Tab-separated table of C-alpha atoms in Angstrom:
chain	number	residue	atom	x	y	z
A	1	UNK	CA	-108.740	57.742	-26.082
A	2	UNK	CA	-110.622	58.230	-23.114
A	3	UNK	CA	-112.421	60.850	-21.135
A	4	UNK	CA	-109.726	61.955	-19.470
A	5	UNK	CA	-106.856	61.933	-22.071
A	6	UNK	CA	-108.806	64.432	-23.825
A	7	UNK	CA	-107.091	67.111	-21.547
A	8	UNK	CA	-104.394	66.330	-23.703
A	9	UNK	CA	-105.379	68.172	-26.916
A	10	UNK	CA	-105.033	71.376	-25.356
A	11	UNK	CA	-102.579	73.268	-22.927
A	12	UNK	CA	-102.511	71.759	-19.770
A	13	UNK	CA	-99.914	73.852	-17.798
A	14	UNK	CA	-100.437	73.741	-14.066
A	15	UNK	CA	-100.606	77.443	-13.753
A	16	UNK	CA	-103.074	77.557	-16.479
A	17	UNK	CA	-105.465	75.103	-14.878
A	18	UNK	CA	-105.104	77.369	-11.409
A	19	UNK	CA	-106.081	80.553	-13.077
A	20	UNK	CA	-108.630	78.807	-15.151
A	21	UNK	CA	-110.119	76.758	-11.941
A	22	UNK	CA	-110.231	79.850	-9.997
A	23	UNK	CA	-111.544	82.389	-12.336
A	24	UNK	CA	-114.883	80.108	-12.901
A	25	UNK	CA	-115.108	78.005	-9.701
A	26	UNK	CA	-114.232	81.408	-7.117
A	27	UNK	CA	-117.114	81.741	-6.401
A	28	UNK	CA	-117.542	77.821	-4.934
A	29	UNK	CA	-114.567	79.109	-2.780
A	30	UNK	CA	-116.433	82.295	-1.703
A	31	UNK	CA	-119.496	80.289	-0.742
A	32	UNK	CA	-117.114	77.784	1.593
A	33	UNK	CA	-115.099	80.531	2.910
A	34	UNK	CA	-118.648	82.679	3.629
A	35	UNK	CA	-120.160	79.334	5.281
A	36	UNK	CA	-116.925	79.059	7.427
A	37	UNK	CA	-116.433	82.496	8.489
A	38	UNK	CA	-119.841	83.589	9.112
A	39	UNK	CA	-121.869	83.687	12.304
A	40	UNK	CA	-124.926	81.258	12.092
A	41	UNK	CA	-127.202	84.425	12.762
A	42	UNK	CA	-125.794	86.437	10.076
A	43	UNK	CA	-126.623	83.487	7.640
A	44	UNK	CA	-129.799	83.263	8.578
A	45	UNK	CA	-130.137	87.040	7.619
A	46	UNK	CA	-128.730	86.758	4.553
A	47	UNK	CA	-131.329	84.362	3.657
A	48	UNK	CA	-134.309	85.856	5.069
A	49	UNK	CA	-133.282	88.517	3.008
A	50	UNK	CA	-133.503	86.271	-0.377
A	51	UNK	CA	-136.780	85.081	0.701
A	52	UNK	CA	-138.183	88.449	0.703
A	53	UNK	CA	-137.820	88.824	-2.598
A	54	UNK	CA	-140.598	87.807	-5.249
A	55	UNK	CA	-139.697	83.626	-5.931
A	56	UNK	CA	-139.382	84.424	-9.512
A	57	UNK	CA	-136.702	87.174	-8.515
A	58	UNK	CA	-134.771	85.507	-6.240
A	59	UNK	CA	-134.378	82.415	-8.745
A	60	UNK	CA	-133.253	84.933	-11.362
A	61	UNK	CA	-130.734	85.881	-9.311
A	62	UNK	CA	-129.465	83.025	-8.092
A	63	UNK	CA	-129.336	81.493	-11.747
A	64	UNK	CA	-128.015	84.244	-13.759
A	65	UNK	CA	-124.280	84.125	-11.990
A	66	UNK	CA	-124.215	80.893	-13.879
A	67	UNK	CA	-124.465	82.438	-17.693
A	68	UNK	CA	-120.991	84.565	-17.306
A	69	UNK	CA	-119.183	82.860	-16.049
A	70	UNK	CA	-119.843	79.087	-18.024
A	71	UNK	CA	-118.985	81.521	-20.814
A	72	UNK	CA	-116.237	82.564	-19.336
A	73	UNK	CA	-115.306	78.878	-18.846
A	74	UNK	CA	-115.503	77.901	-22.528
A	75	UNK	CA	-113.829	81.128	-23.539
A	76	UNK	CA	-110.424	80.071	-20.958
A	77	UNK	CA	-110.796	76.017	-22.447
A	78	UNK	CA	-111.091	77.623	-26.044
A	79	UNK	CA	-108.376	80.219	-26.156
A	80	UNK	CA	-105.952	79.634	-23.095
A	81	UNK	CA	-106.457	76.101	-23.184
A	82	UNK	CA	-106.470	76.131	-27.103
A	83	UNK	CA	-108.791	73.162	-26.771
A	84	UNK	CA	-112.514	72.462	-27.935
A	85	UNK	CA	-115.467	72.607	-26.186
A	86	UNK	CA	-116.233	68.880	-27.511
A	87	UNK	CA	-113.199	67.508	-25.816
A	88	UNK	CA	-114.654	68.982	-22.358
A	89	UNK	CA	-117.346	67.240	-23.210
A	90	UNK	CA	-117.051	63.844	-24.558
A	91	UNK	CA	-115.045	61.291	-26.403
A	92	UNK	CA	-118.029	60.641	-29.433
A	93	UNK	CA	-117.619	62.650	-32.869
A	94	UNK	CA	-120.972	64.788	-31.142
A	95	UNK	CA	-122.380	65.253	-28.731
A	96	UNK	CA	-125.336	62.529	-28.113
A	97	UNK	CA	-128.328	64.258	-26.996
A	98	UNK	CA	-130.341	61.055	-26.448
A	99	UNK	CA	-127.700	60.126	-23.548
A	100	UNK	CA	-128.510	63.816	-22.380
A	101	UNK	CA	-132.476	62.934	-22.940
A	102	UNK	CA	-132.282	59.236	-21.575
A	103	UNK	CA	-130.697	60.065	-17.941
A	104	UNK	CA	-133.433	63.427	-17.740
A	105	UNK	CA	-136.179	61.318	-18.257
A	106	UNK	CA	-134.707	58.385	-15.996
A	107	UNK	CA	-134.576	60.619	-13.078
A	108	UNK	CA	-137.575	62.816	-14.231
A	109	UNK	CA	-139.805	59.518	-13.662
A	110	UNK	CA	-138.344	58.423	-10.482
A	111	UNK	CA	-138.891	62.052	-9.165
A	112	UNK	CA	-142.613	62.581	-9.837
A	113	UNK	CA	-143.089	58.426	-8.920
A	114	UNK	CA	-141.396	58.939	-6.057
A	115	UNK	CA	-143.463	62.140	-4.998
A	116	UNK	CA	-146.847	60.946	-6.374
A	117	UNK	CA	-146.269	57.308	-3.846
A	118	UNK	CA	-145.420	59.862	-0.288
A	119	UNK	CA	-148.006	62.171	-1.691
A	120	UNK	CA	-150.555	59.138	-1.270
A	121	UNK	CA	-149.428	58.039	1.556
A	122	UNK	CA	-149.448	61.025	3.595
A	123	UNK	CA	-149.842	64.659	1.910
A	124	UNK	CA	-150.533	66.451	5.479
A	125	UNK	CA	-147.379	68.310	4.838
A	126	UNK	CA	-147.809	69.207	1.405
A	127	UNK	CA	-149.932	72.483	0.216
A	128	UNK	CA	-151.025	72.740	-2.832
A	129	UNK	CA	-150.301	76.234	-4.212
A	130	UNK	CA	-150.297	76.299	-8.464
A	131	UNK	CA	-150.731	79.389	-10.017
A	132	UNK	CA	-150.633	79.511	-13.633
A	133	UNK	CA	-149.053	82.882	-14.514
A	134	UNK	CA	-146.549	81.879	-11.781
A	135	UNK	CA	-145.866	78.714	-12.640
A	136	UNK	CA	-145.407	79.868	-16.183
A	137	UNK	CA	-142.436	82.553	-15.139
A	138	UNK	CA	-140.630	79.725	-13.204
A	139	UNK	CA	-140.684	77.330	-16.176
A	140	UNK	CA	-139.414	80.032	-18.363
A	141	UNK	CA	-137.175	80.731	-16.017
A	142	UNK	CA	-135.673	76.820	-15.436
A	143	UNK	CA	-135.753	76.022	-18.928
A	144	UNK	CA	-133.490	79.091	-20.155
A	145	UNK	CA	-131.223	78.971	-16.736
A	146	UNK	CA	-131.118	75.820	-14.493
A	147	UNK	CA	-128.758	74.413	-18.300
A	148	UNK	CA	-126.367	77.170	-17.056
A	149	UNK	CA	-126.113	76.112	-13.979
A	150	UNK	CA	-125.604	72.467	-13.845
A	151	UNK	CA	-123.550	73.212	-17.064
A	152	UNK	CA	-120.977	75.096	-15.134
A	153	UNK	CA	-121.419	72.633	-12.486
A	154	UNK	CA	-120.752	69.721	-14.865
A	155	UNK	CA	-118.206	71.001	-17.148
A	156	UNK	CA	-115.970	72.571	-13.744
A	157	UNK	CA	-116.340	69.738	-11.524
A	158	UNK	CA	-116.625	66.318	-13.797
A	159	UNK	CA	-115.384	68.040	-17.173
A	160	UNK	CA	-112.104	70.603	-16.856
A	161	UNK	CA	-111.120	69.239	-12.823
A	162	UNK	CA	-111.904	65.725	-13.179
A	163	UNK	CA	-109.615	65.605	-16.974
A	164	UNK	CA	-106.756	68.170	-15.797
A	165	UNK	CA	-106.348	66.628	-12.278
A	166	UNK	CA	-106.666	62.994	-13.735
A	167	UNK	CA	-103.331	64.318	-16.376
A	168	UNK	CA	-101.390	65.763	-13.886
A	169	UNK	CA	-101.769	62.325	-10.983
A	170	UNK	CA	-101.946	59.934	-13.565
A	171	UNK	CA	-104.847	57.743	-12.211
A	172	UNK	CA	-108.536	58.043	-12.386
A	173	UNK	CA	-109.964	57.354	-8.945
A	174	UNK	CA	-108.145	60.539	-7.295
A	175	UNK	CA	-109.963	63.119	-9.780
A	176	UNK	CA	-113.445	61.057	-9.247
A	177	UNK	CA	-112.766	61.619	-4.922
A	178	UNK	CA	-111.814	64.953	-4.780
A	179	UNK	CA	-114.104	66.548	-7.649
A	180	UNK	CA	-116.911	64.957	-5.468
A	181	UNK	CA	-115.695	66.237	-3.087
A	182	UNK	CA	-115.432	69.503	-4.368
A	183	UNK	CA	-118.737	69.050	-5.448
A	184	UNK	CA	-119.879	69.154	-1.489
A	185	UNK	CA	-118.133	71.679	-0.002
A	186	UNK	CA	-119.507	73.884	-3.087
A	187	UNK	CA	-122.878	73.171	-1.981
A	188	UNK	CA	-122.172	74.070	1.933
A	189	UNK	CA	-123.353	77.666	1.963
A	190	UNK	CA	-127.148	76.511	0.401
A	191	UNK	CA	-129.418	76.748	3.321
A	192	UNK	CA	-130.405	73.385	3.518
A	193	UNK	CA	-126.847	72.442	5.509
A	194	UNK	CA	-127.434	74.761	8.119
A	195	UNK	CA	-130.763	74.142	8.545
A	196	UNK	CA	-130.390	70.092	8.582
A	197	UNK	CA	-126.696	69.652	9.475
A	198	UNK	CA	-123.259	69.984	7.321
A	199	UNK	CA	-122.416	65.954	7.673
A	200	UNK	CA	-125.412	65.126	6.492
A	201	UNK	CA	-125.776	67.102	3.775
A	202	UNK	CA	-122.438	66.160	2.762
A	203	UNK	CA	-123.251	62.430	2.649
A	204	UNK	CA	-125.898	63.502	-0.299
A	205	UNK	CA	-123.904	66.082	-1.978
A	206	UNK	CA	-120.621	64.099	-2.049
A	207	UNK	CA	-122.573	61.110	-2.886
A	208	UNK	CA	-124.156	63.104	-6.191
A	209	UNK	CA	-120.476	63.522	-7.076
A	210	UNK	CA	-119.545	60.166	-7.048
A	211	UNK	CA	-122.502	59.354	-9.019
A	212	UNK	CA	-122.110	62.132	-11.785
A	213	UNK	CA	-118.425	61.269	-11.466
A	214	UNK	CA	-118.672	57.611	-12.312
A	215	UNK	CA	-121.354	58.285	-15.087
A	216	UNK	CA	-118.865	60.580	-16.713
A	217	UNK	CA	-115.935	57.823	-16.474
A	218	UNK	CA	-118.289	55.259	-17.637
A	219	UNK	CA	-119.615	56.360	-20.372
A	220	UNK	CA	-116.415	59.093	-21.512
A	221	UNK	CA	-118.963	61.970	-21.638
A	222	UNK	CA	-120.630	64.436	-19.590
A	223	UNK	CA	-123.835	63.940	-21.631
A	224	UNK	CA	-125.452	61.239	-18.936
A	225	UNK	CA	-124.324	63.596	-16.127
A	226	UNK	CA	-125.982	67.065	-17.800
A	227	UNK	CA	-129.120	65.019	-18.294
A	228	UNK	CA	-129.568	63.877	-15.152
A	229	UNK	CA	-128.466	67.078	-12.959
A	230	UNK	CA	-130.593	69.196	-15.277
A	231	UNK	CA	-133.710	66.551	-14.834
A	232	UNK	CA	-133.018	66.398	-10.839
A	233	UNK	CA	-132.876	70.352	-10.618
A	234	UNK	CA	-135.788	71.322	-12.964
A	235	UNK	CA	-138.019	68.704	-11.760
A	236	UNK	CA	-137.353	69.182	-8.765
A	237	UNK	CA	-137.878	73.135	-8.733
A	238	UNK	CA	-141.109	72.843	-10.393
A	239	UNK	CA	-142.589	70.238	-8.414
A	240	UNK	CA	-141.943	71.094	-4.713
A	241	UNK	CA	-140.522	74.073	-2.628
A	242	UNK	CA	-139.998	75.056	0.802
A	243	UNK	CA	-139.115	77.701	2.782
A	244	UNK	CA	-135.834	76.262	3.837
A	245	UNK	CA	-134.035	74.928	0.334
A	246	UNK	CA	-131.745	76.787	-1.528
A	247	UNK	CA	-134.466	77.801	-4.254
A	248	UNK	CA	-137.398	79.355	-3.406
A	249	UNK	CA	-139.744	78.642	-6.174
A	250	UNK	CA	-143.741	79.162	-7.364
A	251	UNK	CA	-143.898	75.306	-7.664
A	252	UNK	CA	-146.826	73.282	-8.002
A	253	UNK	CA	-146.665	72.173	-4.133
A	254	UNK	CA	-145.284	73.691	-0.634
A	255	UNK	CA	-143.771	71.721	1.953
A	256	UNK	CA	-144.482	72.716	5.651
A	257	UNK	CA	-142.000	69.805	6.811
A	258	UNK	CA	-139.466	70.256	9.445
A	259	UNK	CA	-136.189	70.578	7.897
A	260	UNK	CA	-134.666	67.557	8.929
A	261	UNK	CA	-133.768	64.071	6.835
A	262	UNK	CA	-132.936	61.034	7.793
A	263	UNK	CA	-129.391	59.475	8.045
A	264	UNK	CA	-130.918	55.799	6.646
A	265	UNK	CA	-134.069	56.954	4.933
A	266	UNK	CA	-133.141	60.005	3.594
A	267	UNK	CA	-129.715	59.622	2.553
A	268	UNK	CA	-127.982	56.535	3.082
A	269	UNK	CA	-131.066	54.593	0.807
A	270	UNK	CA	-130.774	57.611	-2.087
A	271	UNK	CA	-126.953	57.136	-2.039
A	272	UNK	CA	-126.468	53.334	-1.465
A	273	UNK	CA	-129.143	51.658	-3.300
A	274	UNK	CA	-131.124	54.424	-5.286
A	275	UNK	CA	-128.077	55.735	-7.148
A	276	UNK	CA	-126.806	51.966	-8.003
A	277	UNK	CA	-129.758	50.932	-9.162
A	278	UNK	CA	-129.928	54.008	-11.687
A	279	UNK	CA	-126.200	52.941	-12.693
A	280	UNK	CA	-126.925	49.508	-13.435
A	281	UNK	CA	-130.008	50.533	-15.760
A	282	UNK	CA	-127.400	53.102	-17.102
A	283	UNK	CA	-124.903	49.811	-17.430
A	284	UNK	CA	-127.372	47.737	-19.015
A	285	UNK	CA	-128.604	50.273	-21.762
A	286	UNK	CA	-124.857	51.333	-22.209
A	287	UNK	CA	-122.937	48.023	-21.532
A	288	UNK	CA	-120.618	49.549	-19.610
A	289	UNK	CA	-117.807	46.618	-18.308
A	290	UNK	CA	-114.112	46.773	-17.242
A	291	UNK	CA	-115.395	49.194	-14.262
A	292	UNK	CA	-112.013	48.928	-12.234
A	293	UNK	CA	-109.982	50.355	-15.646
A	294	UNK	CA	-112.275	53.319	-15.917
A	295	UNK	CA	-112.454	54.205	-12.827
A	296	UNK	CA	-109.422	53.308	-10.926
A	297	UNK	CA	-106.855	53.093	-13.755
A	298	UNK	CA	-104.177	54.650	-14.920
A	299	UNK	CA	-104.076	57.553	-17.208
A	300	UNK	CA	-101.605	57.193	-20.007
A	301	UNK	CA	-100.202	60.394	-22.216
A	302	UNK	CA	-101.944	59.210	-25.920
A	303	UNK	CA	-98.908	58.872	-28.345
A	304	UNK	CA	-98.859	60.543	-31.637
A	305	UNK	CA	-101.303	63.102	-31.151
A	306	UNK	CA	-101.459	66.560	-31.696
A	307	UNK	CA	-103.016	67.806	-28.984
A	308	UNK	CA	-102.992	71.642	-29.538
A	309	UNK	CA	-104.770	71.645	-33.376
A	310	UNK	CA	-108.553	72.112	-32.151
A	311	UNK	CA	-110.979	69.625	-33.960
């Protein structure tokens, strides 16, 4: 059985999924619907009004959101669903926390080794602003939360869409599109797309999803794709901030940089040769092979299951 079948062990009616989908991922919808709707001044109020709250504060709040309502996630796959949280999660007997451990550290290295080579090259832009009670209160802080949120991020987007929308078309490449998708447009109200353009943040966001996605339809788990979102947005939020991002953090360093990327640079090298390079190391240490079944094939009701007796 893979990933994907494992929607069948629980209830998979449509209207379920829309309730379900809804319920947790609303507030996705609110954020588009807010980025749409809203006057470019107005957003820029709402987030001067974030920033002048204490860091610590502000990444409470923007973290705790994420605690309820992945609850309220497992609670809808666990009783409406009548499915287990392991089938949202993987194909293996458990849950294999060195897969979850392997792709933190892999993108935990290339982070800081990426940071430490610009820092050296040019570090005009870069203030150096540690504080050790500060610092403390946003580890604390990431540890406990940023698992929420690129849990619910994960287990909506390449766990419950990507299986219930790959059982109802029948393939596997439509899910892996439009949960990346997804995955972009959910991002459109952070800060950073209106400060350096919706297209091009897109390109990065959309391209994350198709990375997560094909990790997850790889390896038939989620545990490659929680490692590595949790390693990209802890690192990351402990390492550098700016006044621009979605986070404002007590990091270890400031960036006074323009907001702007480039198309080539910026995104185009992270997305079209940084991410495949990180899934052929995955490839290698996994031996992943038959790539067009898993991630273009058909999906295939399992016979002589039953699907609704939770393991």
């Amino acid at each position: 059985m893979n990933y994907i079948q494992l929607a069948y062990k629980g209830r998979r009616e449509i209207w379920m999924v829309l309730i379900t989908a809804f319920l947790v991922g609303g507030v996705f919808l609110f954020n588009f619907i807010f980025y749409l709707t809203t006057d470019p001044s107005e957003l820029d109020a709402a987030y001067d009004l974030m920033k002048q709250m204490p860091n610590s504060v502000s990444l409470f709040v923007n973290l705790v959101l994420f605690v309820p309502l992945l609850g309220l996630l497992f609670l809808l796959v666990r009783y409406m669903h009548e499915r287990s949280i392991l089938s949202l999660t993987t194909v293996r007997a458990k849950v294999d926390l060195g897969r979850v451990f392997f792709a933190f550290m892999m993108i935990t290295i290339f982070t800081v080794g990426s940071f430490l080579i610009g820092y050296s090259v040019d570090s005009s832009e870069l203030i150096f602003q540690f504080n050790l009670g500060k610092f403390a209160i946003l580890f604390l802080i990431g540890i406990i939360l940023f698992p929420f949120q690129i849990g619910l991020e994960e287990y909506l987007f390449r766990g419950f869409l990507m299986q219930h929308i790959g059982v109802i078309v029948k393939n596997k490449w439509f899910p892996l599109v439009l949960t990346s998708v997804l995955f972009g447009i959910a991002h459109s109200a952070n800060p950073e797309v209106a400060n350096i353009g919706f297209f091009k943040m897109m390109i990065f966001y959309i391209g994350t999803g198709f990375l997560l996605g094909i990790m997850t339809l790889m390896d038939d788990g989620l545990e490659l794709a929680l490692g590595f979102h949790l390693g990209n947005n802890l690192i990351g939020s402990l390492l550098v901030t700016a006044d621009w991002t979605a986070l404002q953090t007590d990091a270890i360093f400031k960036s006074t940089a323009d907001p702007t990327m480039g198309l080539v640079s910026d995104l185009l090298v992270p997305v079209l040769v940084i991410y495949p390079i990180m899934l052929w190391i995955l490839a290698k240490r996994y031996k992943w092979s038959d790539w067009k079944e898993r991630l273009t094939g058909k999906v295939k009701e399992p016979v002589q299951e039953n699907y609704k007796i939770i393991e």
